[in-house]
Amino acid sequence: MRFDGPFSLVLGGGGLKGMAHIGVFQALEELGMTPELVVGCSMGSLIAAAWAAGMSPREMEAIAVGVRRKDVFRIAHADMAFKRMAAPAIYHSEPLDELIHRLVGDVTFKQLKHRLVVATVDLNTGAQVLWGQPGLDDVRVADAVFASCALPGLFPPRDIDGRVCVDGAVIENLPVRVAAALVPGPAIAVHVGATTTLRAGFENEGFAATYARGLELVMHAMLRERLHHWKTPPLMFVHPRVEHIGMFSFSHTREMIQEGYRSTIETFTELPRNFPAGAEGIFPRRSVEVSVDQNRCVGCGACVMWAPEVFRMGAGGKAEVVAPLRHWSPLDGHYVRHCPTWAISARTVDDPR
């Protein structure tokens, strides 16, 4: 399946898991699809900027597989020792600046080969700042990308044209509304951030890992809330399965790139049967039947709180399903994971419509 008209591509943040975006570009290249606009946030902005500057997906992969921890994270020991709580960040800015320069160079937004918007947040006002838009396009792309990757506390903010900016994920990790406002056509959104999938051991990985995991969960909850009532333009949601990989892992680069490719190809393989003309909402979708195991249910009511349109509390004090047939986008069904006793299940069924 291919789009007939213009479309946009939105690449979200997720730390090193954003390497999956390279595989997304590889898949789109194979499908013969070129976005009219790419919107990037955090690590997504780095990969988007490299492509917009003219680097091929294969060239990006060649650099990515050679990146090591020292090429991104170098602890600012002196700042932390002498400035203590006044230190601007845990890590120095120079290694990340050097990596961004390798991928993007010194160009401004006006000099890019493809249209790009980089999402950041003004630390002083809390406003979303979209570099690359008219009036915000005569600055170095590398500075905007650094700011978009500057997770507060981990990397120092970046002063760009008088604005002190940090990671755009603070407000919107997957800025699909930006793309919808700028391109009259469908959008492809690639989400590599956290899910509520179980991952144990963060409490033993130190401050940075615990802090980043907490922010990931907040960002995922914000994303689900923002897209809950999404209608137009139709949104193709690509979700590389990289949630089992840590934000700061450098040992899974090839796996993440391959997963970005696989998930993109799979999404567009599913679309012909799921994407009718004039469709609204998030795709691809699947039909499922939801049920509750009465032996496991303890009647806590969490499912009714999360999805009152699906569940109710029965006369016996346990949850009952009132609308079992659901048509899920990739963001639906979170209430299954919120059940503390794993009493809720969903099985794929043929859509009778």
mmCIF file of C-alpha atoms in Angstrom, residues 4 16 70 88 183 224 273 282 297 308 316:
data_model
loop_
_atom_site.group_PDB
_atom_site.id
_atom_site.type_symbol
_atom_site.label_atom_id
_atom_site.label_comp_id
_atom_site.label_asym_id
_atom_site.label_seq_id
_atom_site.Cartn_x
_atom_site.Cartn_y
_atom_site.Cartn_z
ATOM 1 C CA ASP A 4 -1.280 8.796 -3.507
ATOM 2 C CA LEU A 16 18.888 4.981 22.012
ATOM 3 C CA LYS A 70 31.555 7.421 25.343
ATOM 4 C CA PRO A 88 23.636 22.072 34.768
ATOM 5 C CA VAL A 183 0.569 18.638 5.701
ATOM 6 C CA ARG A 224 -2.351 7.738 24.998
ATOM 7 C CA ARG A 273 -7.672 -4.471 4.364
ATOM 8 C CA ILE A 282 -5.512 5.447 14.058
ATOM 9 C CA CYS A 297 -10.907 -11.325 39.242
ATOM 10 C CA PRO A 308 -16.362 2.012 31.683
ATOM 11 C CA GLY A 316 -21.307 -10.676 42.680
#
